[in-house]
């Protein structure tokens, strides 16, 4: 059949174009491959032939003890197979992505641990219909075969203010149940007692999730969409939407909202946390959140809880139960006393359980005093005098110029770096402005450059901060003895030598060094008797500006730009432009003051 004119077969491939990219061999086999990879890299695990089941490789050592089995759909890694090990789970039955495991595989796992001589099996199941049905059916069949099997269904979701018939969903708090049950089983506690105790623990726990966007099952489109200024609150771990959408806010505000929701007594699924309560806090990455954001959210959670008078006995931060690549977190609160805390602290070999210090988070000293800076020698130049005021004018002009160039420098940097050169220089400018408000700057050149060096190293950040800090530290040394023009030329030499030594850049490498090197060549004239300050400095600034412009035709030999194809570098180097601009600002203020 022919295609109509001006039409193509693109519409046939539209679904493929809308699906998210995944590093899989096949959609159908991704769950099997993921479990096989975990087992291949962990000698403490074995696969059960013919089933998507992972078991401890030392099953025979469990003779006379209770076995613990859990599982559910794949896509929640490291849950649940990452928590197999001594002191936690005996084995895990995995379904396809977000799909309950097969009854036959669950039953096969129960039989396998029973044949190893265990005295009973506890099934730890998240509260989802498919999991309850399949694990429940396998339990009934196993009991019909004479195997002692109990089942606990975990529902720790704190999203719904009014409980629904289906009950609370099973979320990341289930991992804490794995840990408590594992510690009890390892110590030889019987099946009935373990079942009773973990059922009580589960009632003192709650979890709430929040996400910036959805996730996508391999071969499928994202499960829901959010606008740029929306956040999903109270969502589950299968890509389903949450209880409501809220406006994007700061980390502190979102955490505050989450904890308010989780602990409100008007919420039927709340955690009964009060001032004076002791809790275990889990900050769980739902799969796609950066570690930077995870740390920020963890800090916000700790501060918010402690601000409410809640004692955080332990804090677990990481990825424990994910929803594929979902960029979000869940917070779990478990009320604890000392006996329960000992079970949380008990040893385990499970690969995904973090090495948590057995020390309370609340009450621990989190910082120590910084060492005192070495005392400087007396400044022979009077601070606050004419020289000090001129220096302040120069610095203010440099700062104003850099702040005005922020967007331009960022735009230049986006072609070859991470697009933050202007932001970095603006950060330095604001730091200097803040420093000037504290009092007059030192009038002595050596003290001035040393102070600026410390300030930029601390506040500017990035490689630019380090390079400027190196330059200023080294340049200050020749100015300790003399401050005439030859000494300033020597200061430029010393600064550039330090930059080359540690930065590994050379003239022609398309860096800020190119501008400064060109200026240095002209400033050599200051070493000659009778050299004119402004004539030489003007030539130096013009040379620096020309060198900065010439970097657009250079191939980068250092810095991030060195990893970019020279064909893509069509603009001058932003660092070189910034350095030349600083020199121009210094010259203009000095000329206006008639120094």
mmCIF file with all atom_site columns, N, CA and C in Angstrom, residues 327-358:
data_model
loop_
_atom_site.group_PDB
_atom_site.id
_atom_site.type_symbol
_atom_site.label_atom_id
_atom_site.label_alt_id
_atom_site.label_comp_id
_atom_site.label_asym_id
_atom_site.label_entity_id
_atom_site.label_seq_id
_atom_site.pdbx_PDB_ins_code
_atom_site.Cartn_x
_atom_site.Cartn_y
_atom_site.Cartn_z
_atom_site.occupancy
_atom_site.B_iso_or_equiv
_atom_site.pdbx_formal_charge
_atom_site.auth_seq_id
_atom_site.auth_comp_id
_atom_site.auth_asym_id
_atom_site.auth_atom_id
_atom_site.pdbx_PDB_model_num
ATOM 1  N N  . UNK A 1 327 ? 12.524 10.904 40.606 1.00 0.00 ? 327 UNK A N  1
ATOM 2  C CA . UNK A 1 327 ? 13.310 11.915 41.337 1.00 0.00 ? 327 UNK A CA 1
ATOM 3  C C  . UNK A 1 327 ? 12.536 12.442 42.547 1.00 0.00 ? 327 UNK A C  1
ATOM 4  N N  . UNK A 1 328 ? 12.624 11.731 43.618 1.00 0.00 ? 328 UNK A N  1
ATOM 5  C CA . UNK A 1 328 ? 11.901 12.132 44.817 1.00 0.00 ? 328 UNK A CA 1
ATOM 6  C C  . UNK A 1 328 ? 12.437 11.425 46.033 1.00 0.00 ? 328 UNK A C  1
ATOM 7  N N  . UNK A 1 329 ? 11.805 11.680 47.165 1.00 0.00 ? 329 UNK A N  1
ATOM 8  C CA . UNK A 1 329 ? 12.223 11.014 48.398 1.00 0.00 ? 329 UNK A CA 1
ATOM 9  C C  . UNK A 1 329 ? 10.992 10.566 49.171 1.00 0.00 ? 329 UNK A C  1
ATOM 10 N N  . UNK A 1 330 ? 11.213 9.661  50.099 1.00 0.00 ? 330 UNK A N  1
ATOM 11 C CA . UNK A 1 330 ? 10.212 9.369  51.118 1.00 0.00 ? 330 UNK A CA 1
ATOM 12 C C  . UNK A 1 330 ? 10.870 9.515  52.476 1.00 0.00 ? 330 UNK A C  1
ATOM 13 N N  . UNK A 1 331 ? 10.102 9.961  53.446 1.00 0.00 ? 331 UNK A N  1
ATOM 14 C CA . UNK A 1 331 ? 10.538 10.040 54.828 1.00 0.00 ? 331 UNK A CA 1
ATOM 15 C C  . UNK A 1 331 ? 9.796  8.981  55.623 1.00 0.00 ? 331 UNK A C  1
ATOM 16 N N  . UNK A 1 332 ? 10.523 8.215  56.409 1.00 0.00 ? 332 UNK A N  1
ATOM 17 C CA . UNK A 1 332 ? 9.922  7.217  57.281 1.00 0.00 ? 332 UNK A CA 1
ATOM 18 C C  . UNK A 1 332 ? 10.281 7.537  58.722 1.00 0.00 ? 332 UNK A C  1
ATOM 19 N N  . UNK A 1 333 ? 9.286  7.480  59.593 1.00 0.00 ? 333 UNK A N  1
ATOM 20 C CA . UNK A 1 333 ? 9.495  7.667  61.027 1.00 0.00 ? 333 UNK A CA 1
ATOM 21 C C  . UNK A 1 333 ? 9.053  6.403  61.742 1.00 0.00 ? 333 UNK A C  1
ATOM 22 N N  . UNK A 1 334 ? 9.913  5.851  62.582 1.00 0.00 ? 334 UNK A N  1
ATOM 23 C CA . UNK A 1 334 ? 9.589  4.689  63.407 1.00 0.00 ? 334 UNK A CA 1
ATOM 24 C C  . UNK A 1 334 ? 9.837  5.051  64.864 1.00 0.00 ? 334 UNK A C  1
ATOM 25 N N  . UNK A 1 335 ? 8.795  4.996  65.664 1.00 0.00 ? 335 UNK A N  1
ATOM 26 C CA . UNK A 1 335 ? 8.948  5.237  67.092 1.00 0.00 ? 335 UNK A CA 1
ATOM 27 C C  . UNK A 1 335 ? 9.724  4.093  67.720 1.00 0.00 ? 335 UNK A C  1
ATOM 28 N N  . UNK A 1 336 ? 10.752 4.409  68.506 1.00 0.00 ? 336 UNK A N  1
ATOM 29 C CA . UNK A 1 336 ? 11.603 3.362  69.063 1.00 0.00 ? 336 UNK A CA 1
ATOM 30 C C  . UNK A 1 336 ? 11.835 3.569  70.555 1.00 0.00 ? 336 UNK A C  1
ATOM 31 N N  . UNK A 1 337 ? 12.089 2.445  71.228 1.00 0.00 ? 337 UNK A N  1
ATOM 32 C CA . UNK A 1 337 ? 12.614 2.460  72.586 1.00 0.00 ? 337 UNK A CA 1
ATOM 33 C C  . UNK A 1 337 ? 13.949 1.724  72.544 1.00 0.00 ? 337 UNK A C  1
ATOM 34 N N  . UNK A 1 338 ? 14.603 1.568  73.668 1.00 0.00 ? 338 UNK A N  1
ATOM 35 C CA . UNK A 1 338 ? 15.932 0.952  73.679 1.00 0.00 ? 338 UNK A CA 1
ATOM 36 C C  . UNK A 1 338 ? 15.933 -0.486 73.181 1.00 0.00 ? 338 UNK A C  1
ATOM 37 N N  . UNK A 1 339 ? 14.981 -1.351 73.608 1.00 0.00 ? 339 UNK A N  1
ATOM 38 C CA . UNK A 1 339 ? 14.978 -2.731 73.084 1.00 0.00 ? 339 UNK A CA 1
ATOM 39 C C  . UNK A 1 339 ? 14.838 -2.787 71.564 1.00 0.00 ? 339 UNK A C  1
ATOM 40 N N  . UNK A 1 340 ? 13.955 -1.938 71.019 1.00 0.00 ? 340 UNK A N  1
ATOM 41 C CA . UNK A 1 340 ? 13.773 -1.934 69.567 1.00 0.00 ? 340 UNK A CA 1
ATOM 42 C C  . UNK A 1 340 ? 15.017 -1.385 68.879 1.00 0.00 ? 340 UNK A C  1
ATOM 43 N N  . UNK A 1 341 ? 15.648 -0.394 69.484 1.00 0.00 ? 341 UNK A N  1
ATOM 44 C CA . UNK A 1 341 ? 16.847 0.195  68.899 1.00 0.00 ? 341 UNK A CA 1
ATOM 45 C C  . UNK A 1 341 ? 17.974 -0.840 68.818 1.00 0.00 ? 341 UNK A C  1
ATOM 46 N N  . UNK A 1 342 ? 18.048 -1.726 69.796 1.00 0.00 ? 342 UNK A N  1
ATOM 47 C CA . UNK A 1 342 ? 19.070 -2.775 69.761 1.00 0.00 ? 342 UNK A CA 1
ATOM 48 C C  . UNK A 1 342 ? 18.861 -3.711 68.577 1.00 0.00 ? 342 UNK A C  1
ATOM 49 N N  . UNK A 1 343 ? 17.612 -3.952 68.202 1.00 0.00 ? 343 UNK A N  1
ATOM 50 C CA . UNK A 1 343 ? 17.328 -4.787 67.032 1.00 0.00 ? 343 UNK A CA 1
ATOM 51 C C  . UNK A 1 343 ? 17.725 -4.068 65.745 1.00 0.00 ? 343 UNK A C  1
ATOM 52 N N  . UNK A 1 344 ? 17.483 -2.749 65.697 1.00 0.00 ? 344 UNK A N  1
ATOM 53 C CA . UNK A 1 344 ? 17.899 -1.959 64.538 1.00 0.00 ? 344 UNK A CA 1
ATOM 54 C C  . UNK A 1 344 ? 19.424 -1.960 64.422 1.00 0.00 ? 344 UNK A C  1
ATOM 55 N N  . UNK A 1 345 ? 20.093 -1.919 65.564 1.00 0.00 ? 345 UNK A N  1
ATOM 56 C CA . UNK A 1 345 ? 21.555 -1.853 65.586 1.00 0.00 ? 345 UNK A CA 1
ATOM 57 C C  . UNK A 1 345 ? 22.233 -3.205 65.392 1.00 0.00 ? 345 UNK A C  1
ATOM 58 N N  . UNK A 1 346 ? 21.480 -4.290 65.476 1.00 0.00 ? 346 UNK A N  1
ATOM 59 C CA . UNK A 1 346 ? 22.081 -5.626 65.402 1.00 0.00 ? 346 UNK A CA 1
ATOM 60 C C  . UNK A 1 346 ? 22.828 -5.814 64.083 1.00 0.00 ? 346 UNK A C  1
ATOM 61 N N  . UNK A 1 347 ? 23.872 -6.610 64.114 1.00 0.00 ? 347 UNK A N  1
ATOM 62 C CA . UNK A 1 347 ? 24.720 -6.827 62.941 1.00 0.00 ? 347 UNK A CA 1
ATOM 63 C C  . UNK A 1 347 ? 23.952 -7.515 61.812 1.00 0.00 ? 347 UNK A C  1
ATOM 64 N N  . UNK A 1 348 ? 24.289 -7.162 60.598 1.00 0.00 ? 348 UNK A N  1
ATOM 65 C CA . UNK A 1 348 ? 23.737 -7.830 59.414 1.00 0.00 ? 348 UNK A CA 1
ATOM 66 C C  . UNK A 1 348 ? 24.766 -7.813 58.293 1.00 0.00 ? 348 UNK A C  1
ATOM 67 N N  . UNK A 1 349 ? 24.688 -8.803 57.430 1.00 0.00 ? 349 UNK A N  1
ATOM 68 C CA . UNK A 1 349 ? 25.584 -8.851 56.263 1.00 0.00 ? 349 UNK A CA 1
ATOM 69 C C  . UNK A 1 349 ? 24.876 -8.394 54.997 1.00 0.00 ? 349 UNK A C  1
ATOM 70 N N  . UNK A 1 350 ? 23.614 -7.972 55.119 1.00 0.00 ? 350 UNK A N  1
ATOM 71 C CA . UNK A 1 350 ? 22.861 -7.535 53.942 1.00 0.00 ? 350 UNK A CA 1
ATOM 72 C C  . UNK A 1 350 ? 23.583 -6.380 53.251 1.00 0.00 ? 350 UNK A C  1
ATOM 73 N N  . UNK A 1 351 ? 23.781 -6.512 51.952 1.00 0.00 ? 351 UNK A N  1
ATOM 74 C CA . UNK A 1 351 ? 24.613 -5.556 51.210 1.00 0.00 ? 351 UNK A CA 1
ATOM 75 C C  . UNK A 1 351 ? 24.041 -4.144 51.190 1.00 0.00 ? 351 UNK A C  1
ATOM 76 N N  . UNK A 1 352 ? 22.720 -3.993 51.194 1.00 0.00 ? 352 UNK A N  1
ATOM 77 C CA . UNK A 1 352 ? 22.114 -2.668 51.039 1.00 0.00 ? 352 UNK A CA 1
ATOM 78 C C  . UNK A 1 352 ? 21.825 -1.978 52.364 1.00 0.00 ? 352 UNK A C  1
ATOM 79 N N  . UNK A 1 353 ? 22.055 -2.673 53.479 1.00 0.00 ? 353 UNK A N  1
ATOM 80 C CA . UNK A 1 353 ? 21.823 -2.022 54.773 1.00 0.00 ? 353 UNK A CA 1
ATOM 81 C C  . UNK A 1 353 ? 23.028 -1.143 55.101 1.00 0.00 ? 353 UNK A C  1
ATOM 82 N N  . UNK A 1 354 ? 22.813 0.118  55.451 1.00 0.00 ? 354 UNK A N  1
ATOM 83 C CA . UNK A 1 354 ? 23.941 1.034  55.684 1.00 0.00 ? 354 UNK A CA 1
ATOM 84 C C  . UNK A 1 354 ? 24.674 0.739  56.987 1.00 0.00 ? 354 UNK A C  1
ATOM 85 N N  . UNK A 1 355 ? 25.921 1.131  57.025 1.00 0.00 ? 355 UNK A N  1
ATOM 86 C CA . UNK A 1 355 ? 26.731 0.979  58.228 1.00 0.00 ? 355 UNK A CA 1
ATOM 87 C C  . UNK A 1 355 ? 26.460 2.171  59.141 1.00 0.00 ? 355 UNK A C  1
ATOM 88 N N  . UNK A 1 356 ? 25.403 2.057  59.925 1.00 0.00 ? 356 UNK A N  1
ATOM 89 C CA . UNK A 1 356 ? 24.940 3.173  60.752 1.00 0.00 ? 356 UNK A CA 1
ATOM 90 C C  . UNK A 1 356 ? 25.617 3.132  62.119 1.00 0.00 ? 356 UNK A C  1
ATOM 91 N N  . UNK A 1 357 ? 26.160 4.259  62.526 1.00 0.00 ? 357 UNK A N  1
ATOM 92 C CA . UNK A 1 357 ? 26.790 4.337  63.846 1.00 0.00 ? 357 UNK A CA 1
ATOM 93 C C  . UNK A 1 357 ? 25.747 4.145  64.937 1.00 0.00 ? 357 UNK A C  1
ATOM 94 N N  . UNK A 1 358 ? 26.105 3.409  65.961 1.00 0.00 ? 358 UNK A N  1
ATOM 95 C CA . UNK A 1 358 ? 25.185 3.134  67.072 1.00 0.00 ? 358 UNK A CA 1
ATOM 96 C C  . UNK A 1 358 ? 25.211 4.296  68.067 1.00 0.00 ? 358 UNK A C  1
#
